[in-house]
Structure formats: C-alpha cells, structure tokens
Coordinates of C-alpha atoms in Angstrom, one line a residue:
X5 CA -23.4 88.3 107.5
X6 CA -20.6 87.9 104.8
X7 CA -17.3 89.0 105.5
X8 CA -17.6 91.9 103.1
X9 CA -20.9 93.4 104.4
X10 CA -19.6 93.3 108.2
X11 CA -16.2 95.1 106.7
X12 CA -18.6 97.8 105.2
X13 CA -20.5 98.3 108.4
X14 CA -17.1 98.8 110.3
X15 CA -15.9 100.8 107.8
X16 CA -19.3 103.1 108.4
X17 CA -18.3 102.9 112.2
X18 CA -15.3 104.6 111.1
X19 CA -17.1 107.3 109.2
X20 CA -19.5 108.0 112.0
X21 CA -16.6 108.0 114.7
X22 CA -15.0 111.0 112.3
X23 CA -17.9 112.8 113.0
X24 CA -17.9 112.3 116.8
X25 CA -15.9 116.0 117.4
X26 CA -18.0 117.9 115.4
X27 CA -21.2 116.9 116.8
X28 CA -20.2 117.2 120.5
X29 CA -19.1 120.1 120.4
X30 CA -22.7 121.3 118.1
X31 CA -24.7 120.2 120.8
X32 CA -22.7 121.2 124.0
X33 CA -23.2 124.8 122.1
X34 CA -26.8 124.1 123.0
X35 CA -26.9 122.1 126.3
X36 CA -23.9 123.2 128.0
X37 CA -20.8 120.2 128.2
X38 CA -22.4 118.7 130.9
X39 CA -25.9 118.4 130.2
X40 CA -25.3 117.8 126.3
X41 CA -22.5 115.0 127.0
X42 CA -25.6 113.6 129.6
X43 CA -28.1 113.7 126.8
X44 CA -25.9 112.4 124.3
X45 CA -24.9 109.2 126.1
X46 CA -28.4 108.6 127.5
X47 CA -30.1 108.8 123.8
X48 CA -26.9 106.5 122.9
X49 CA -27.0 104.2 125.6
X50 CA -31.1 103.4 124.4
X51 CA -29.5 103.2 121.0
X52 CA -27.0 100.4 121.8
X53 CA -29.8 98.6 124.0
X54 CA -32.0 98.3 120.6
X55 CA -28.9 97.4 118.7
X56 CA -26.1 95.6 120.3
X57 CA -28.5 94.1 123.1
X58 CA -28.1 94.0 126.8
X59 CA -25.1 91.4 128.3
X60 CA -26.4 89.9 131.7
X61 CA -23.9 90.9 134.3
X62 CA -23.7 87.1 135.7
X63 CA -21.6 87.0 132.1
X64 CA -18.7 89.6 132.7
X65 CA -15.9 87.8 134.2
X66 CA -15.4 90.5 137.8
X67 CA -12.0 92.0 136.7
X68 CA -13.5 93.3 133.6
X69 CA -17.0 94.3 135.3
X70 CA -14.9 96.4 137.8
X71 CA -11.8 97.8 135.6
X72 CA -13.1 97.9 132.3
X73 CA -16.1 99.8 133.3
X74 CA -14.4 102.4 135.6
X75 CA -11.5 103.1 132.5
X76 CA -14.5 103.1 129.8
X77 CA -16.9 105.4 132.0
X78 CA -13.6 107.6 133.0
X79 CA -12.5 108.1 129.0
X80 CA -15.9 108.7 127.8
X81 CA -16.2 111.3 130.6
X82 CA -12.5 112.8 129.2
X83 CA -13.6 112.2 125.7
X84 CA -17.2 114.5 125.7
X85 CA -15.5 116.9 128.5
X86 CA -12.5 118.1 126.8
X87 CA -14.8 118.4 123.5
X88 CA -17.6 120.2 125.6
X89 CA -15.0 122.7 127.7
X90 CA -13.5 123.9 124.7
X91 CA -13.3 127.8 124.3
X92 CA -14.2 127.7 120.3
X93 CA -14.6 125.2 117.2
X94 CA -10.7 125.7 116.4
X95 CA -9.6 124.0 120.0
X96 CA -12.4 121.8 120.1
X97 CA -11.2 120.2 116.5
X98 CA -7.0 120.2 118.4
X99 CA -8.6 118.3 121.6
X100 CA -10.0 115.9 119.5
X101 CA -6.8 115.2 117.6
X102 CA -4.7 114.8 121.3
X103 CA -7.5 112.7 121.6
X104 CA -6.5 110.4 118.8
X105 CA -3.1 109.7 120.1
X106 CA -4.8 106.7 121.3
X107 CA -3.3 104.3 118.7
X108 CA -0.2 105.3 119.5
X109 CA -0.3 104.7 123.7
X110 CA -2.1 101.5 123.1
X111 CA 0.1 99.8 120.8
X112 CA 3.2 101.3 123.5
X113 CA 0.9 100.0 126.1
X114 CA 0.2 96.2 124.6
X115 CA 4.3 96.2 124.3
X116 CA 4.6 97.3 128.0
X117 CA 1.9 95.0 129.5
X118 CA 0.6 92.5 127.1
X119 CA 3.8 90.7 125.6
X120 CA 3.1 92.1 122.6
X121 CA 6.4 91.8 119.8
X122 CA 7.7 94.8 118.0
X123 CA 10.5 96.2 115.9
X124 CA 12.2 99.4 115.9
X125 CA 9.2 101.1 114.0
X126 CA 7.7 101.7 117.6
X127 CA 10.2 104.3 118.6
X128 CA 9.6 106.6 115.4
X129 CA 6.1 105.7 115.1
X130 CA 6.0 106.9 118.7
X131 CA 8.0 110.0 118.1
X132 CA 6.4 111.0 114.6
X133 CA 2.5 110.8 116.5
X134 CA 3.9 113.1 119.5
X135 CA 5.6 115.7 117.1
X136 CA 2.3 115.4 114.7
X137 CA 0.7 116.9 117.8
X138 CA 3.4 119.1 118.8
X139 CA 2.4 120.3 115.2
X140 CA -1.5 120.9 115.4
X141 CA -1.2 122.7 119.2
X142 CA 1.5 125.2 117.4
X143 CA -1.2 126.7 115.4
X144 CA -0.5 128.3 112.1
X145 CA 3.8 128.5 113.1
X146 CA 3.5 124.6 113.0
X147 CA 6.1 123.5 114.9
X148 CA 6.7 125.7 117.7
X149 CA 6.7 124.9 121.6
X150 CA 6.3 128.4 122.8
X151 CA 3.3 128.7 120.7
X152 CA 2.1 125.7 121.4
X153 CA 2.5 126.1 125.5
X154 CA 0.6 129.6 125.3
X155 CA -2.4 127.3 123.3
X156 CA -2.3 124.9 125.9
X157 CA -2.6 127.5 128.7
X158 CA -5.8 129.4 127.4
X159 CA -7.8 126.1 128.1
X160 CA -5.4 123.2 129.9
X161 CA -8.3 121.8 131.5
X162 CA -9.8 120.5 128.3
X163 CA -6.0 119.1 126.6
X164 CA -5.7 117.7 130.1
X165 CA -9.0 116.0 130.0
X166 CA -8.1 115.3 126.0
X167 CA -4.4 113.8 127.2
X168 CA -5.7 111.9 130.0
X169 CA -8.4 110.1 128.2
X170 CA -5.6 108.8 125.0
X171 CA -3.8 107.1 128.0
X172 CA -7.4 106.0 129.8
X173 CA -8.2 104.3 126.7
X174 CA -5.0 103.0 126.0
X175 CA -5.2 101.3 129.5
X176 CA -8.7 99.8 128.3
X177 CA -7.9 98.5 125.4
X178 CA -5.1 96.7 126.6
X179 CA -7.6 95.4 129.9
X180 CA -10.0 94.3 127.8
X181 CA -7.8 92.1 125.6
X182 CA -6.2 90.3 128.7
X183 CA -9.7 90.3 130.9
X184 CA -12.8 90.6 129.1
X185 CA -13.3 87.1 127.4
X186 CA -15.3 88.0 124.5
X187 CA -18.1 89.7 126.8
X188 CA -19.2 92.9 125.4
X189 CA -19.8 95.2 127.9
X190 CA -20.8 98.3 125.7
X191 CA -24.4 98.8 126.5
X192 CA -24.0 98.6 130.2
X193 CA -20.5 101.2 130.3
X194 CA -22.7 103.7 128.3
X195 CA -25.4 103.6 130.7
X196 CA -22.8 104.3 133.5
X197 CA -21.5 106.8 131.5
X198 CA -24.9 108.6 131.1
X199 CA -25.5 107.9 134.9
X200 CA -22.6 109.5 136.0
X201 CA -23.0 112.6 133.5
X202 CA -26.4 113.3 135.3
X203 CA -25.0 113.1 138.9
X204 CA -22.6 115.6 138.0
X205 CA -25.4 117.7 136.3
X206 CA -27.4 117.7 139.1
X207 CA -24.9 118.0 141.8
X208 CA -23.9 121.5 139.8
X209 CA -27.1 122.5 139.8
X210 CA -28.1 122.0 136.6
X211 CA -31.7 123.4 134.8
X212 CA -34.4 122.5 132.3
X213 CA -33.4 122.1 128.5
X214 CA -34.5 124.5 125.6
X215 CA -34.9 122.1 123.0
X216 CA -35.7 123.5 119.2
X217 CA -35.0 121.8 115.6
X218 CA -32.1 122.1 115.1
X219 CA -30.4 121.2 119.2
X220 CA -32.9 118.2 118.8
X221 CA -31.3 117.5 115.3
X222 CA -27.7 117.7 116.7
X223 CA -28.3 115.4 119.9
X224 CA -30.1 112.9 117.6
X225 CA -26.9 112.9 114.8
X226 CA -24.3 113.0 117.9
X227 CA -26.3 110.1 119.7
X228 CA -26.4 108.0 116.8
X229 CA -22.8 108.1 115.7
X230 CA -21.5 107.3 119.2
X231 CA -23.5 104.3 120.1
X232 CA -24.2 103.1 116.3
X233 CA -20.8 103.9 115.8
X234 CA -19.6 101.2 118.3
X235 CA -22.4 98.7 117.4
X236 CA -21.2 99.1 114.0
X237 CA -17.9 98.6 115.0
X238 CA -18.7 95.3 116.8
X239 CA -20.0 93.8 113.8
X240 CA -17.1 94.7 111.5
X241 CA -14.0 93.1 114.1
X242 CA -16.3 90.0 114.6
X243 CA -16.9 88.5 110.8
X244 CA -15.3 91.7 109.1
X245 CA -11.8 91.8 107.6
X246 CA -10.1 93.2 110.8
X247 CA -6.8 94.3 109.2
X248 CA -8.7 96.4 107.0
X249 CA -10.4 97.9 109.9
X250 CA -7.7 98.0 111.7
X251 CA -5.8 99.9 108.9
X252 CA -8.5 102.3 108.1
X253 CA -9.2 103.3 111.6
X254 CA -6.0 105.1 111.8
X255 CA -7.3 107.6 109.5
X256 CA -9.7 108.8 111.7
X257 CA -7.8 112.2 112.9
X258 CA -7.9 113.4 109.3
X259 CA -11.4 111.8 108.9
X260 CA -12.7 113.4 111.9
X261 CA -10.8 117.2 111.5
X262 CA -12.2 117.3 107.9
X263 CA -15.8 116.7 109.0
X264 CA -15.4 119.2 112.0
X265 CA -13.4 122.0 109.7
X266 CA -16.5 121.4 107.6
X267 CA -19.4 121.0 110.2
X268 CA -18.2 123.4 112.3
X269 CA -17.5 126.2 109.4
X270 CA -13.6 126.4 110.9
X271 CA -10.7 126.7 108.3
X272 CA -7.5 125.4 108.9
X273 CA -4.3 125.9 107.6
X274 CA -1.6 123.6 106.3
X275 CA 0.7 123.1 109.2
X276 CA -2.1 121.9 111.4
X277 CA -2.8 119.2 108.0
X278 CA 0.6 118.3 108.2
X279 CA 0.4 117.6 112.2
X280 CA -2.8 115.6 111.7
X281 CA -1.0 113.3 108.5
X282 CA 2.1 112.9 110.9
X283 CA -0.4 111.7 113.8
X284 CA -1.9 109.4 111.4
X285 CA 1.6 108.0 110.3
X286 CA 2.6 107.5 113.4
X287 CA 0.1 105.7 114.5
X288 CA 0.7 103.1 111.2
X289 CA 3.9 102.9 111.9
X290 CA 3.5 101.5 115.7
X291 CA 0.6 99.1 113.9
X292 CA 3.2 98.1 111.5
X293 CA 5.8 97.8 114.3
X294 CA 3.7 95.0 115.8
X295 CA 2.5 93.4 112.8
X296 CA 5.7 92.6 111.3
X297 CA 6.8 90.0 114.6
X298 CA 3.5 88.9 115.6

C-alpha cells in the first residue's frame, strides 16, 4: 500500500474513533454498560481477528504481554464504563472529552519517563488542555469551578472512570514505545477486554439480551468503529504519513462531540465549543512542544 492510501485509511480511523462516544453510549441504552461494553468488544475483538490477524504469544516480549495488557484491558474497561454509567447524552459527550485528555498526559508522560525533549510549549499546552476541560464540565457558565464540582458530583463515578483511563492510556502509550518491539498486541488485549466485561456481567448477575433492528444496528456500528478503527489505525502509522496522523488525531474531541451532539440529538452551547477547541489546542501545543527538539 502507497503511502497516501495507508494515510487515508488512518485518517478513516480517525473518523470512526469520533464516533466511538456516541455509539457507546446508543447501545449501553439497550444492553445496559455492562452487557453492551461486553458485546461491543466481543463483536470487535472477532473483527480485529479477521482484520489485523492473531500475534502468537511466543512473539510478545514478557514485559509487554504482562503490562501492556493489564493498562490496555484496564483503559478500555474505563473508556466503555464511564461512557455506559453516564446519567444522560449531555454527560456522556463531557466524559468522553475528559477522556481525550489523553494527548496531553502522554506527551507529559513521554517527558517524565521516556527522555523525551521539550520546550516551554508543554507547560501552557498542559494548562490550556486542563482549563479546556475545566470549560466543558462548567456547563453553559463555561468557566466556573462551582459549577463544574456540582457536575462532577451528580455522576463522579463515571469522570472518575473517564480521568482514570486519560492517565491509564497515557501510561500505555508510553510502555508500549519503550517495551513492545513492534509486536502488535491488539487482537489479543481486546479479547481480554471482552473476557473480563463478561466475568463482571455474570458475576452481577446479568440476563438474556432483547435484541431488535435497531440495538443490533448500534452494536454492529459501535463494534466496527472500535476494532476497524484501530486496525485502520495500524495501517496508517506503519506506511502512512505519521505526522499527518499524528496532527489530525488531535482533533478528535471536536470530531467526536460533533458526531455525539448530532447522533445523540444533544445541543450544546458555545462555552462547552470553546472548552473542546482549547482541549484540542492544548494537546497541539504539547505535540509541538516535542516536535520542535526532537
């Protein structure tokens, strides 16, 4: 595959990512958060098997078989939890922006741990992403940490879940650059992710499914743009441009609150815009931070 082509198909990873939020939330509306995040990753997890392909286990260096599976497993469980516990469409759409500070605690996090160089563009990027948030958990005051404490305290379960999982990831990302050695574990982590999901299904006593056209429709849509959304992704950092990428994935928080305002049918005002732009600048200007004394 040409370099173009893969940077189009991690460019469509991006676009199915965005809609990650939106379509968790859709089908944990049907199957409860438990049982629809268990059906999600176990439809993905056959998905990824047919696409990315299975890596024998004699291939993952131990550190990364160990580590990177228990942070990936733990995030994914924070990622579809926080989504799934969410008391309406509105907080479900702010847990998945705290979600996307991500960028922000990795690039921190490769400074901390990995050697990586910066300049000064860390310390506001860092600040700018935190206040961005500080923004979108104010609701429609914007800025405002009495407001945005009261927010936090109708649900803190899923923000905790959402806040844990930025730093979960963060850790990954940063393992899996020092550890991994080009193995791609993806397909294995989503089955554990699945596995674990049904333990704790069973062990709370879950029951049967009711499954019509349109929950079938959402698990199927959901499914698909998790675990195509990471094969795609695959593709586009191995023979696509990945500074593109790299550069278009931190538009994801706008990406992904647009398609949830839209899917979801939940209107937002301005000032939670302006927190999800200031997240997305903030993250750019950490990536620039590093770029510019690498």
């Amino acid at each position: 595959m040409n370099t173009k082509k893969a940077t189009l198909v991690g460019l469509i990873a991006i676009l199915l990512w965005s809609l990650i939020v939106a379509l968790i939330k859709d089908v944990s509306s049907h199957f409860g958060a438990v049982g629809g995040a268990a059906l999600i990753y176990t439809l993905a997890s056959i998905f990824l098997f047919f696409s990315v392909g299975w890596t024998r286990l004699k291939s993952f260096p131990k550190n990364y078989l160990i580590w990177g599976a228990l942070l990936f497993v733990a995030y994914e469980i924070c990622l579809s939890l926080s989504i799934g516990y969410s008391n309406n469409n509105r907080q479900a759409i702010e847990v998945g922006m705290v979600n996307y500070l991500w960028p922000t605690f990795t690039m921190v996090a490769a400074i901390l741990f990995n050697q990586q160089k910066a300049n000064f563009l860390i310390i506001p990027g860092f600040v700018v992403s935190l206040l961005g948030i500080c923004w979108v958990l104010g609701g429609d005051q914007g800025f405002d940490l009495i407001g945005m404490t009261a927010n936090i305290q109708q649900n803190p379960l899923s923000y905790g879940l959402a806040f844990m999982g930025t730093l979960l990831w963060a850790a990954y990302c940063t393992l899996t650059a020092r550890i991994a050695n080009g193995v791609n574990g993806i397909t294995l982590f989503f089955i554990l992710v699945s596995i674990v999901l049904w333990i704790k299904y069973l062990v709370m006593g879950g029951s049967g499914f009711d499954f019509d056209w349109s929950s079938s429709i959402s698990l199927v849509f959901a499914a698909a743009a998790m675990g195509f959304g990471y094969a795609a992704w695959n593709v586009g950092i191995l023979h696509g441009n990945v500074t593109l990428l790299a550069g278009a994935s931190y538009f994801i928080p706008v990406l992904s609150a647009f398609f949830a305002a839209l899917l979801l049918n939940t209107p937002l005002g301005l000032s939670f815009w302006y927190g999800a732009l200031m997240v997305c600048v903030g993250s750019i200007l950490c990536w620039l931070a590093t770029k510019t004394k690498s």
